[in-house]
mmCIF file of C-alpha atoms and ligand atoms in Angstrom:
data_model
loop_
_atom_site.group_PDB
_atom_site.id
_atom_site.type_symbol
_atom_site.label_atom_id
_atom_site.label_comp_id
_atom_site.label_asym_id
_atom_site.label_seq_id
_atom_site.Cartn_x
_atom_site.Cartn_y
_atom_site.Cartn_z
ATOM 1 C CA UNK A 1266 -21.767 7.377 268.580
ATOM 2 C CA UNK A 1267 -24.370 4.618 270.280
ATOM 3 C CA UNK A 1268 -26.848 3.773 268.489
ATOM 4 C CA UNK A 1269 -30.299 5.865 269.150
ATOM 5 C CA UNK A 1270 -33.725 4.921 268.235
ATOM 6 C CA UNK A 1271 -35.888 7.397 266.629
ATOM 7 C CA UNK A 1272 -39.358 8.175 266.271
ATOM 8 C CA UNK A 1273 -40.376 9.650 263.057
ATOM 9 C CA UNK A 1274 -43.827 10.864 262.087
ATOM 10 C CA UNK A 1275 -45.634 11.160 258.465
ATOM 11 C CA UNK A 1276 -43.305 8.107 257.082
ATOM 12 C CA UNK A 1277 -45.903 7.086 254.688
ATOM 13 C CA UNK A 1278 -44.508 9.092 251.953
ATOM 14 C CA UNK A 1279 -42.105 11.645 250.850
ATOM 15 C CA UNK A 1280 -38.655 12.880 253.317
ATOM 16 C CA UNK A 1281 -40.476 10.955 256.266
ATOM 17 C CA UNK A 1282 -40.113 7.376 254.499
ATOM 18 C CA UNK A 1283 -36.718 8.337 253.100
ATOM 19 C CA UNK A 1284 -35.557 9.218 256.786
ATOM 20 C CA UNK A 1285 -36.819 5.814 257.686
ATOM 21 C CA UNK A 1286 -34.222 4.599 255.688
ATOM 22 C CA UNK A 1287 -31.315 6.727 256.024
ATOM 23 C CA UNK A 1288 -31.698 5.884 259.346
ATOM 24 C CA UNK A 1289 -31.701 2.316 259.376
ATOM 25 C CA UNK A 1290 -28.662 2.163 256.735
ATOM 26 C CA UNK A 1291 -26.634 3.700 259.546
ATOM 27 C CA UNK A 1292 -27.450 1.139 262.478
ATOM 28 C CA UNK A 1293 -29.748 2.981 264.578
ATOM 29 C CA UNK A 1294 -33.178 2.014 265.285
ATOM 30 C CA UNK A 1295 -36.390 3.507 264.284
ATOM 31 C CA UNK A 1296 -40.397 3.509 264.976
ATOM 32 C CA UNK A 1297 -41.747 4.765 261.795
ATOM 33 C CA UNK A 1298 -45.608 6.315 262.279
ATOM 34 C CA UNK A 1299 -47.917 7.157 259.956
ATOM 35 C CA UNK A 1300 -51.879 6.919 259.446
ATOM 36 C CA UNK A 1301 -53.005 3.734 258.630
ATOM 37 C CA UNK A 1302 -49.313 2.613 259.561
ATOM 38 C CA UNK A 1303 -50.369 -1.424 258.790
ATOM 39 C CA UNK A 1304 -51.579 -0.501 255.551
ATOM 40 C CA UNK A 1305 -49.042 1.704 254.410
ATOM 41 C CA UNK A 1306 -45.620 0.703 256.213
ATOM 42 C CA UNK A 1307 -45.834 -3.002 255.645
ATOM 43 C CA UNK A 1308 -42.436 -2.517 253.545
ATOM 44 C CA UNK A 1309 -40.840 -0.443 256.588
ATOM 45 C CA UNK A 1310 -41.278 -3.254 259.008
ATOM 46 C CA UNK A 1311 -39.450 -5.588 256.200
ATOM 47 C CA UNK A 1312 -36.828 -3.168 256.288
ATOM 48 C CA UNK A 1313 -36.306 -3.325 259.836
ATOM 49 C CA UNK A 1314 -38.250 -0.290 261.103
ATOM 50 C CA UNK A 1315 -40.906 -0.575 264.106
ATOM 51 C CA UNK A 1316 -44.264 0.215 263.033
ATOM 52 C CA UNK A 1317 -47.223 2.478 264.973
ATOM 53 C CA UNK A 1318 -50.205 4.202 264.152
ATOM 54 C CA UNK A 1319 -50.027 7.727 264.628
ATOM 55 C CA UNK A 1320 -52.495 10.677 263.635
ATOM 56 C CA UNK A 1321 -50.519 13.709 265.075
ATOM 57 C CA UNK A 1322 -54.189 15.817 265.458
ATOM 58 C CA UNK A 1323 -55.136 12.843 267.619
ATOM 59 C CA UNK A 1324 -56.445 14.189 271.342
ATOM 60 C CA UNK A 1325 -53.460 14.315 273.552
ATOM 61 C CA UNK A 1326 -54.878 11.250 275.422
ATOM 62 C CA UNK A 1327 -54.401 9.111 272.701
ATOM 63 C CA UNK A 1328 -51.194 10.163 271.481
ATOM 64 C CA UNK A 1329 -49.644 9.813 274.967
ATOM 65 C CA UNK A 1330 -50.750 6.080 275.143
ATOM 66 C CA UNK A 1331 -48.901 5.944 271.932
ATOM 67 C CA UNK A 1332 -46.040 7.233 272.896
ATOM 68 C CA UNK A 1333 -45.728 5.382 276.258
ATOM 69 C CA UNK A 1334 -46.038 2.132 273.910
ATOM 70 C CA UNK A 1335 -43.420 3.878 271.533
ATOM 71 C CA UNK A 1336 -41.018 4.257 274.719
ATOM 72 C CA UNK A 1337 -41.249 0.617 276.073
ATOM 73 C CA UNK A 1338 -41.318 -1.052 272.525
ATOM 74 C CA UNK A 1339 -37.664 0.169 272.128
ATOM 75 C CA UNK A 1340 -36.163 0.527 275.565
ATOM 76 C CA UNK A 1341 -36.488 4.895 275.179
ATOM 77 C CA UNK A 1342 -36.391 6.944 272.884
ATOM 78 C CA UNK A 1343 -33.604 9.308 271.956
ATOM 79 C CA UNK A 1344 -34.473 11.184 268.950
ATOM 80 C CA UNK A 1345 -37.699 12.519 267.867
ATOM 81 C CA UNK A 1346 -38.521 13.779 264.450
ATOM 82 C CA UNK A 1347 -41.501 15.718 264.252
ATOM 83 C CA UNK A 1348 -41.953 15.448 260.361
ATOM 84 C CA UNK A 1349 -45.852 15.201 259.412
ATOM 85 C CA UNK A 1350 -47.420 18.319 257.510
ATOM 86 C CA UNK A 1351 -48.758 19.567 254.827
ATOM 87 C CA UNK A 1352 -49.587 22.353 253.011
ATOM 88 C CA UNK A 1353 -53.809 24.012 253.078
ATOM 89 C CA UNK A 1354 -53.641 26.019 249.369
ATOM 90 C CA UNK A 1355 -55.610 29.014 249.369
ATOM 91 C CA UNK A 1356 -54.906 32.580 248.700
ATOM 92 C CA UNK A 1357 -55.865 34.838 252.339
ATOM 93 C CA UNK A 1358 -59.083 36.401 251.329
ATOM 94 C CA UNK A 1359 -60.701 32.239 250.330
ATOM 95 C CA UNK A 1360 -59.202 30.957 253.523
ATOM 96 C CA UNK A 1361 -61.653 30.225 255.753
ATOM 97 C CA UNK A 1362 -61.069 29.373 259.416
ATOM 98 C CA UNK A 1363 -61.457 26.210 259.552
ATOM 99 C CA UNK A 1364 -59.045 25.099 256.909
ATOM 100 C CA UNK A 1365 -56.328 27.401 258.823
ATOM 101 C CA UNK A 1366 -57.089 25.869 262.066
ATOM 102 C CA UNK A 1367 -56.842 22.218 260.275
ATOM 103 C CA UNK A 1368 -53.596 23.322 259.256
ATOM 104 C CA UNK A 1369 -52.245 24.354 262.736
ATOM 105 C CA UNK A 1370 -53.533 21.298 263.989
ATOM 106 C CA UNK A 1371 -51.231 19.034 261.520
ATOM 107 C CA UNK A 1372 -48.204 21.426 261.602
ATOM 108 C CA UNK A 1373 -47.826 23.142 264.766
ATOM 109 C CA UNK A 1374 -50.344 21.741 267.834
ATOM 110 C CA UNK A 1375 -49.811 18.044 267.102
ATOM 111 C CA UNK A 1376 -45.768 18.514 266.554
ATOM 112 C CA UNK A 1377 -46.344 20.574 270.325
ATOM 113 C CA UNK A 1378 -48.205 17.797 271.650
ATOM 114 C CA UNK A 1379 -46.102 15.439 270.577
ATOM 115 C CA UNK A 1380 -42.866 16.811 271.854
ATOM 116 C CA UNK A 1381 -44.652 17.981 275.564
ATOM 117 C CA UNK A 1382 -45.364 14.204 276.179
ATOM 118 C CA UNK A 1383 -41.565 13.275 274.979
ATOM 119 C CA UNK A 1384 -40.084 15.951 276.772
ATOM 120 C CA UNK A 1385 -40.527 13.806 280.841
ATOM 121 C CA UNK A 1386 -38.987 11.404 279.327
ATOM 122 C CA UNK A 1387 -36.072 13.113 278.016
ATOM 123 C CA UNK A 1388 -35.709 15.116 280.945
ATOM 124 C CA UNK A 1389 -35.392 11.664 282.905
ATOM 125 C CA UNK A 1390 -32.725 10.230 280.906
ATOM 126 C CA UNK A 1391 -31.135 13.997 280.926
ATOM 127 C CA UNK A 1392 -30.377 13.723 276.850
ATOM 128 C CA UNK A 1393 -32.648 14.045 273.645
ATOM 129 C CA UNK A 1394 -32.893 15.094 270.579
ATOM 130 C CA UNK A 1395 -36.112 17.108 269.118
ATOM 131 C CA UNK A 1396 -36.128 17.953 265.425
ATOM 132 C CA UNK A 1397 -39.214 20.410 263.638
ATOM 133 C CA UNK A 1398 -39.772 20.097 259.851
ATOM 134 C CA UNK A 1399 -40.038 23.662 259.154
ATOM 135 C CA UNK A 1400 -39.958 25.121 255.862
ATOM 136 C CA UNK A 1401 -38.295 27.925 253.561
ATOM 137 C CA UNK A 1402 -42.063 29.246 253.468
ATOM 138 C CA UNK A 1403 -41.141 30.434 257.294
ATOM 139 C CA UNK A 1404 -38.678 32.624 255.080
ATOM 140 C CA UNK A 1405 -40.939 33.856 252.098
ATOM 141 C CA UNK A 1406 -43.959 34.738 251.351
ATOM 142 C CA UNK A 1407 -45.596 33.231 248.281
ATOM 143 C CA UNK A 1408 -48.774 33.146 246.774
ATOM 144 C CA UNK A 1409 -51.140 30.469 248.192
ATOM 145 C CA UNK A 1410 -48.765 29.720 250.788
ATOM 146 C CA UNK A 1411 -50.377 31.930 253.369
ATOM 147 C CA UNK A 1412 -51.686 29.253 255.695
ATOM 148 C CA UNK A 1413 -48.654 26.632 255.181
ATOM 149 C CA UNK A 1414 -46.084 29.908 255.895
ATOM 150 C CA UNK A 1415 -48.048 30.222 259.239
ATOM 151 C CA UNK A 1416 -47.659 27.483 260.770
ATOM 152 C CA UNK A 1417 -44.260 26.879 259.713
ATOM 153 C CA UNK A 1418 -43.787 30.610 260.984
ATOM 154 C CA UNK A 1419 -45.011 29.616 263.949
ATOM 155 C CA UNK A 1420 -42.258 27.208 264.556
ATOM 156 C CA UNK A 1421 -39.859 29.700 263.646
ATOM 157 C CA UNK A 1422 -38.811 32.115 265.618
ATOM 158 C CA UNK A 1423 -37.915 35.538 264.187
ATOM 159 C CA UNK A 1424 -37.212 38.999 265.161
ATOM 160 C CA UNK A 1425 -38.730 41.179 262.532
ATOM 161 C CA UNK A 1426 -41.947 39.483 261.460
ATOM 162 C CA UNK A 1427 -45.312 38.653 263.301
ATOM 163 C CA UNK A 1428 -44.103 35.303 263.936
ATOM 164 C CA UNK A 1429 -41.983 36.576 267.062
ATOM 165 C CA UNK A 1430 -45.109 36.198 269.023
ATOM 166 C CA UNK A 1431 -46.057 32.472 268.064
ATOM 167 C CA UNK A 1432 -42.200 31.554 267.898
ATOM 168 C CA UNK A 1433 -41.982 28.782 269.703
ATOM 169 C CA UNK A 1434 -38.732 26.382 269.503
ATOM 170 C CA UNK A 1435 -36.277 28.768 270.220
ATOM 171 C CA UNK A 1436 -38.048 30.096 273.910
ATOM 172 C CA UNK A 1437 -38.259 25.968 273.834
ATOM 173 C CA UNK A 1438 -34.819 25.416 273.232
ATOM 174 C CA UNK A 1439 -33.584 27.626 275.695
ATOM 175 C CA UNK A 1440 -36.139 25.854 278.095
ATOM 176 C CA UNK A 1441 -35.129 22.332 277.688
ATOM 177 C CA UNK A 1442 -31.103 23.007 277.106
ATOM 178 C CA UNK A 1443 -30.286 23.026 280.644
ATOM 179 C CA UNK A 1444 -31.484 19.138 280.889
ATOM 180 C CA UNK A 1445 -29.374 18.522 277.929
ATOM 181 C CA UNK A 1446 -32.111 18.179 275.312
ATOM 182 C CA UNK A 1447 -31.520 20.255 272.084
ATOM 183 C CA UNK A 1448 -33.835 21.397 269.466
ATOM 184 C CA UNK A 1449 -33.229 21.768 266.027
ATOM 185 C CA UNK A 1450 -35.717 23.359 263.262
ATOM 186 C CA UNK A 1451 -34.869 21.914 259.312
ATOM 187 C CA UNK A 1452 -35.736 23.861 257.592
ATOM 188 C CA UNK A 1453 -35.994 22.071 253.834
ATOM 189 C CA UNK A 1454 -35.451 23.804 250.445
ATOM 190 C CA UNK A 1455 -37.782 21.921 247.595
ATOM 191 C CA UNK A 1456 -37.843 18.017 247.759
ATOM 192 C CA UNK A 1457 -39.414 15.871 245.305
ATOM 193 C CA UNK A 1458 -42.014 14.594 247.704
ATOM 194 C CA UNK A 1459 -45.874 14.111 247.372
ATOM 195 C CA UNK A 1460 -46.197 17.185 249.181
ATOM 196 C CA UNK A 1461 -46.778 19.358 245.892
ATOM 197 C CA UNK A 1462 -49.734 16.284 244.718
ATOM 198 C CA UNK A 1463 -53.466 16.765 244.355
ATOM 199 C CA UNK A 1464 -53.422 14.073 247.305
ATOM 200 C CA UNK A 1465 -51.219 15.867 249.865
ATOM 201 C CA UNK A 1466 -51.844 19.586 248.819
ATOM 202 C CA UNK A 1467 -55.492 20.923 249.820
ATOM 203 C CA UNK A 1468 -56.841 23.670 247.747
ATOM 204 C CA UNK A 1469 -60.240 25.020 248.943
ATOM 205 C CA UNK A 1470 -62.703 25.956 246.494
ATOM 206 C CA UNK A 1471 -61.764 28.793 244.451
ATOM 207 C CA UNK A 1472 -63.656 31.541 245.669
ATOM 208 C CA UNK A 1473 -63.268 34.994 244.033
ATOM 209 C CA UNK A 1474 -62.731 35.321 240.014
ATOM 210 C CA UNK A 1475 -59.551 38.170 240.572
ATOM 211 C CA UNK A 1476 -56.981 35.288 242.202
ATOM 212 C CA UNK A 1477 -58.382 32.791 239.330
ATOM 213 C CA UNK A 1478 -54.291 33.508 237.607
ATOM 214 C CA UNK A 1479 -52.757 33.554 241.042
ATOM 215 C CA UNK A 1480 -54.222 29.914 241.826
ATOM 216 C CA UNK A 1481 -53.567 28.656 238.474
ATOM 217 C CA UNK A 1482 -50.096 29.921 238.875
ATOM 218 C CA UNK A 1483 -49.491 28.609 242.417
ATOM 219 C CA UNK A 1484 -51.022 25.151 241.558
ATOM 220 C CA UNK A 1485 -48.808 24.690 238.333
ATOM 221 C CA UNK A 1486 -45.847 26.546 239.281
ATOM 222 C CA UNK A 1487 -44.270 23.537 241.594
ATOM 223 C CA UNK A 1488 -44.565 21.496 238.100
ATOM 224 C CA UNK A 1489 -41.292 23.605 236.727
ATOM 225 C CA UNK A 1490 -38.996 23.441 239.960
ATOM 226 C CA UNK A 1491 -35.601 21.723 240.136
ATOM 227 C CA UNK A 1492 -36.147 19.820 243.304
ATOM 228 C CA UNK A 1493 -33.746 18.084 245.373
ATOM 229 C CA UNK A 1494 -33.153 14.825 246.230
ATOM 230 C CA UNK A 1495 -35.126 13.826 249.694
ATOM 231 C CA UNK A 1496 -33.224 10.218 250.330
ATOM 232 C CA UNK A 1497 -29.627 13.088 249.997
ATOM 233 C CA UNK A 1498 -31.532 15.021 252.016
ATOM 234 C CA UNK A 1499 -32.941 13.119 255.235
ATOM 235 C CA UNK A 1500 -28.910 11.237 254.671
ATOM 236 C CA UNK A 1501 -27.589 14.519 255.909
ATOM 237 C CA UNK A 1502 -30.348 14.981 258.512
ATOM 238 C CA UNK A 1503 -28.500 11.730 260.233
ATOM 239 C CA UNK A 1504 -25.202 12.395 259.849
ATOM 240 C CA UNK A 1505 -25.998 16.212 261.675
ATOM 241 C CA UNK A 1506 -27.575 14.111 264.437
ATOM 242 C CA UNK A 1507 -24.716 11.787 264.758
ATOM 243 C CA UNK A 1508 -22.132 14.367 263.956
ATOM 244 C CA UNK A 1509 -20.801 11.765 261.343
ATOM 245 C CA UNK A 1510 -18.982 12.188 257.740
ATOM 246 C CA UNK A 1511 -19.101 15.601 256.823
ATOM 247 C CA UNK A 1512 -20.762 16.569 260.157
ATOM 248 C CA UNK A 1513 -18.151 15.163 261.894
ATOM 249 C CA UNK A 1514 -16.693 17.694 264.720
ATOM 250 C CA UNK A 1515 -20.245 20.010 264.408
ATOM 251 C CA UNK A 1516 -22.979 20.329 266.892
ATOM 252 C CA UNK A 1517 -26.402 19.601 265.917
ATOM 253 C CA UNK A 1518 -27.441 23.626 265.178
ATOM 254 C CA UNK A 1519 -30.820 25.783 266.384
ATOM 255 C CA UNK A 1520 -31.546 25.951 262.080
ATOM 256 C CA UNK A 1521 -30.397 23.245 259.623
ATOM 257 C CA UNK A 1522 -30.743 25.035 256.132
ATOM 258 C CA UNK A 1523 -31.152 21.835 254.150
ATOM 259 C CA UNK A 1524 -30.350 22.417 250.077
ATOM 260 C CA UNK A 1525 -28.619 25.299 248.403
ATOM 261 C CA UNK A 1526 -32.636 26.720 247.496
ATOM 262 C CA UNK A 1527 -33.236 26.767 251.295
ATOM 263 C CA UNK A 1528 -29.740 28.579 251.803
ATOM 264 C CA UNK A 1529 -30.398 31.116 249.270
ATOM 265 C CA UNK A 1530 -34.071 32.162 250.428
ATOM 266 C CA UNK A 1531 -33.031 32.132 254.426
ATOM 267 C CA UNK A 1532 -29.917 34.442 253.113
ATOM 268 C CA UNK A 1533 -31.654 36.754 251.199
ATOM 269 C CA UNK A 1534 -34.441 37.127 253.971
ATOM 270 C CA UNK A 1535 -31.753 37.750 256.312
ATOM 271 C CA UNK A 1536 -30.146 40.271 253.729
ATOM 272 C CA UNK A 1537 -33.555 41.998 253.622
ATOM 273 C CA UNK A 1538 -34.110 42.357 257.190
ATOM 274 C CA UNK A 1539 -30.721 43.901 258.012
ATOM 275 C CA UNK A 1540 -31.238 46.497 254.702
ATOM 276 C CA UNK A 1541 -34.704 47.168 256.405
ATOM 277 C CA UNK A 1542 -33.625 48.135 260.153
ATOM 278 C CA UNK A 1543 -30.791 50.367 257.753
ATOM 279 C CA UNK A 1544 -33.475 52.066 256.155
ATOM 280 C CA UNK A 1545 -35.941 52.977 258.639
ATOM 281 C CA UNK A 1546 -33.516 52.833 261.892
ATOM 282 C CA UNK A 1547 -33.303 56.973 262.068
ATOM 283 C CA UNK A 1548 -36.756 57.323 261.307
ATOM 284 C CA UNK A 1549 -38.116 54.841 264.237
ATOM 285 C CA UNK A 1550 -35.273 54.757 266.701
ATOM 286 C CA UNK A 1551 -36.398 58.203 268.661
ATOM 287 C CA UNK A 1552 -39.896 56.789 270.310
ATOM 288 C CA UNK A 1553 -38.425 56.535 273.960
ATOM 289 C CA UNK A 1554 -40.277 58.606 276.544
ATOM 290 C CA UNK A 1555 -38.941 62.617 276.421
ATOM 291 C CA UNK A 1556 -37.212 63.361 280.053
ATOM 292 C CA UNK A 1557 -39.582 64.030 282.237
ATOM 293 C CA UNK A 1558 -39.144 68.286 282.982
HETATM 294 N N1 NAP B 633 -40.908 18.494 250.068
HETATM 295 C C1 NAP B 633 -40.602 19.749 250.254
HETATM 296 O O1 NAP B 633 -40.244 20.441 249.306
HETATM 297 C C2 NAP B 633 -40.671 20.350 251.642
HETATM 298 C C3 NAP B 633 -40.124 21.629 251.804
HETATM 299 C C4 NAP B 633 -40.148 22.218 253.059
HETATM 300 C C5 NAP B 633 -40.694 21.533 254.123
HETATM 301 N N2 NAP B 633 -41.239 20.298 253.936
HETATM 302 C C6 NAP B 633 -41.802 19.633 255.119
HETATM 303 O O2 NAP B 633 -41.320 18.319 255.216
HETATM 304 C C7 NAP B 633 -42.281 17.503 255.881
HETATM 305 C C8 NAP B 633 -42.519 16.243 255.063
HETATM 306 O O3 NAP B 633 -43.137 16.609 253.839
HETATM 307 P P1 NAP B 633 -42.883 15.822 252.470
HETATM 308 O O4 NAP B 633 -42.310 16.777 251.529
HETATM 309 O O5 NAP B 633 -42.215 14.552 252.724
HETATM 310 O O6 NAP B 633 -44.393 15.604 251.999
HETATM 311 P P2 NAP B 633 -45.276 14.299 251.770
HETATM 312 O O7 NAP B 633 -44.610 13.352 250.843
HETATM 313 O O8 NAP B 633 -46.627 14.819 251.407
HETATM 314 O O9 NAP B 633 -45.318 13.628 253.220
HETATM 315 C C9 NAP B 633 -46.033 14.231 254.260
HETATM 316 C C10 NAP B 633 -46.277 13.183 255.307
HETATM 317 O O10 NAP B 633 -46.992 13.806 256.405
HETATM 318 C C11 NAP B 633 -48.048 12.939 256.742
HETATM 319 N N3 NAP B 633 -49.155 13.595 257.440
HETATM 320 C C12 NAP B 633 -49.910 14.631 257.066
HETATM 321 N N4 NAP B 633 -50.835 14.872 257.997
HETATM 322 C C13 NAP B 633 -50.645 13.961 258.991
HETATM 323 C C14 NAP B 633 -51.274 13.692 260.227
HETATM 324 N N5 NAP B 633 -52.309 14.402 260.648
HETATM 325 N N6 NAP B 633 -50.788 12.682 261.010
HETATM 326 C C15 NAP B 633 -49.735 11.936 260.598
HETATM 327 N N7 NAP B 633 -49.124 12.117 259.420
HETATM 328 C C16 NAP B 633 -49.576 13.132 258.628
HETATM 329 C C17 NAP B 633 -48.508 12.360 255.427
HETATM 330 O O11 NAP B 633 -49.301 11.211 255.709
HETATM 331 P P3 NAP B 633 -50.598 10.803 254.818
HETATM 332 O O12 NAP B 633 -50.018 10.028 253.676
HETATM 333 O O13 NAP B 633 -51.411 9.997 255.767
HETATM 334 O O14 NAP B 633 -51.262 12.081 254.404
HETATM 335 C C18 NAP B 633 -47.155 12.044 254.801
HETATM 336 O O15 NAP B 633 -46.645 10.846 255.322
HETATM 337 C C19 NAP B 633 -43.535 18.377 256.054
HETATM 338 O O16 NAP B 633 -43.577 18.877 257.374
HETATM 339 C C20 NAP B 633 -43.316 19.494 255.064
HETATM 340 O O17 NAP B 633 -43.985 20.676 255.453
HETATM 341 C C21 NAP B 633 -41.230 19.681 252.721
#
């Protein structure tokens, strides 16, 4: 495989910064972007990544002068990694709209935006690789998670759920195929990340005295998990890209379960969906129209 230069956002931290490396430790090239990127990714750029600036909620003006710069700095760009989220903590009923549109905005519109001012270029050079950080909370719902399971949803596409309608990188996928780009949602079990911090994680104020055990419990519950490995995880996120070691022979897939927690859940949701249509098929099957008389 040649090497390809990536573009990874959100490296500042967590499976972003550890991509940043698996990538380099393979021989390909990377632009690793973050807020406050001279600040934070000073020891990036010593390890031999490009730096930038990057804010994905920034106006789609801005980010396309970005990326232009992003496209010349390296001669193209073949692979981009739309990493960057977070999650907005709140049960439904003390979610207001503004946090849930500030959460669309970091997890679905800017990865969108993003990708629509990669995608000319990719269709130029006829090749391309797009990968969405989606989540096991596309899979389950949880608790607090109700805003964070949206968006990821919303990258998701799936046939049973309300998500069908906001789906959005599979009609994508089938858009962009024919030009040779492929898309590819990861869709990560637990990583020990600074996702799950006080930092990263925004909980709104807690509203309404019935969830007070339901917020505790979501806030301290990520405390007990066994969490993976992210530097094991983002290695295996380049060797499906480059079809190396024990990827070798495979092509890069539509859904890349990553960790045996994020196999489990997107099995048993599958499990559940099929017993569902089981259940309920004679009872809904017979709405067609009667024959006329
Ligand atoms: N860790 C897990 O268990 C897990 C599981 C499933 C999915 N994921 C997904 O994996 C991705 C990476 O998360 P992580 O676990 O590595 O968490 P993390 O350590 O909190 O890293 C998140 C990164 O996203 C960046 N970010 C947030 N908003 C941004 C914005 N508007 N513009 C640019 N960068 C922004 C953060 O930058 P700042 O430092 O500037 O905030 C940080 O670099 C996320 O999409 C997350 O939803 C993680």
């Amino acid at each position: 495989m040649p090497q390809l230069t990536w573009l990874v956002t959100g490296t500042s931290s967590g499976l972003g910064e550890q991509l940043v490396h698996s990538i380099l430790a393979c021989g390909d090239r990377v632009i690793a972007t973050a807020r406050r990127a001279d600040e934070r990714l000073g020891h990036l750029e010593k390890a031999g990544a490009a730096i930038m600036e990057l804010d994905v909620t920034a106006p789609p003006s801005k980010l396309q002068v970005i990326i232009e710069q992003a496209v010349l700095a390296r001669g193209g760009i073949d692979v981009l990694v739309n990493n960057a989220g977070y999650i907005e903590a709140s049960m439904v009923e003390e979610l207001d709209k503004d946090r849930l549109r500030r959460a669309f905005e970091t997890n679905l519109f800017g990865p969108l935006n993003l990708t629509r001012l990669l995608l000319p270029h990719f269709r130029e050079k006829r090749k391309g690789v797009i990968l969405f950080m989606s989540s096991i909370g596309a899979y389950m719902g949880a608790p607090g998670a109700g805003a964070y399971s949206a968006t990821k949803g919303a990258l998701e596409r799936d046939t049973l759920m309300p998500s069908t309608l906001l789906g959005m990188v599979d009609c994508l996928r089938e858009e962009v195929s024919p030009f040779g780009i492929q898309c590819c949602l990861v869709t990560p079990g637990f990583y020990r990340t600074n996702i799950f911090t006080p930092t990263n994680m925004k909980t709104g104020p807690q509203l309404i005295a019935d969830y007070d055990k339901l917020n505790t419990e979501y806030q301290a519950g990520f405390a007990d998990l066994n969490m993976g490995d992210p530097r094991k995880a983002t290695d295996r996120i380049v060797d499906m890209v480059r079809s190396e070691r024990k990827a070798a022979g495979r092509a890069i897939p539509a859904r890349f379960p990553l960790g045996a927690d994020a196999v489990t859940i997107i099995r048993d949701d599958c499990t559940k969906k099929l017993s569902l249509c089981d259940e309920w098929e004679d009872f809904t099957s017979d709405t067609r129209f009667d024959a006329e008389k």
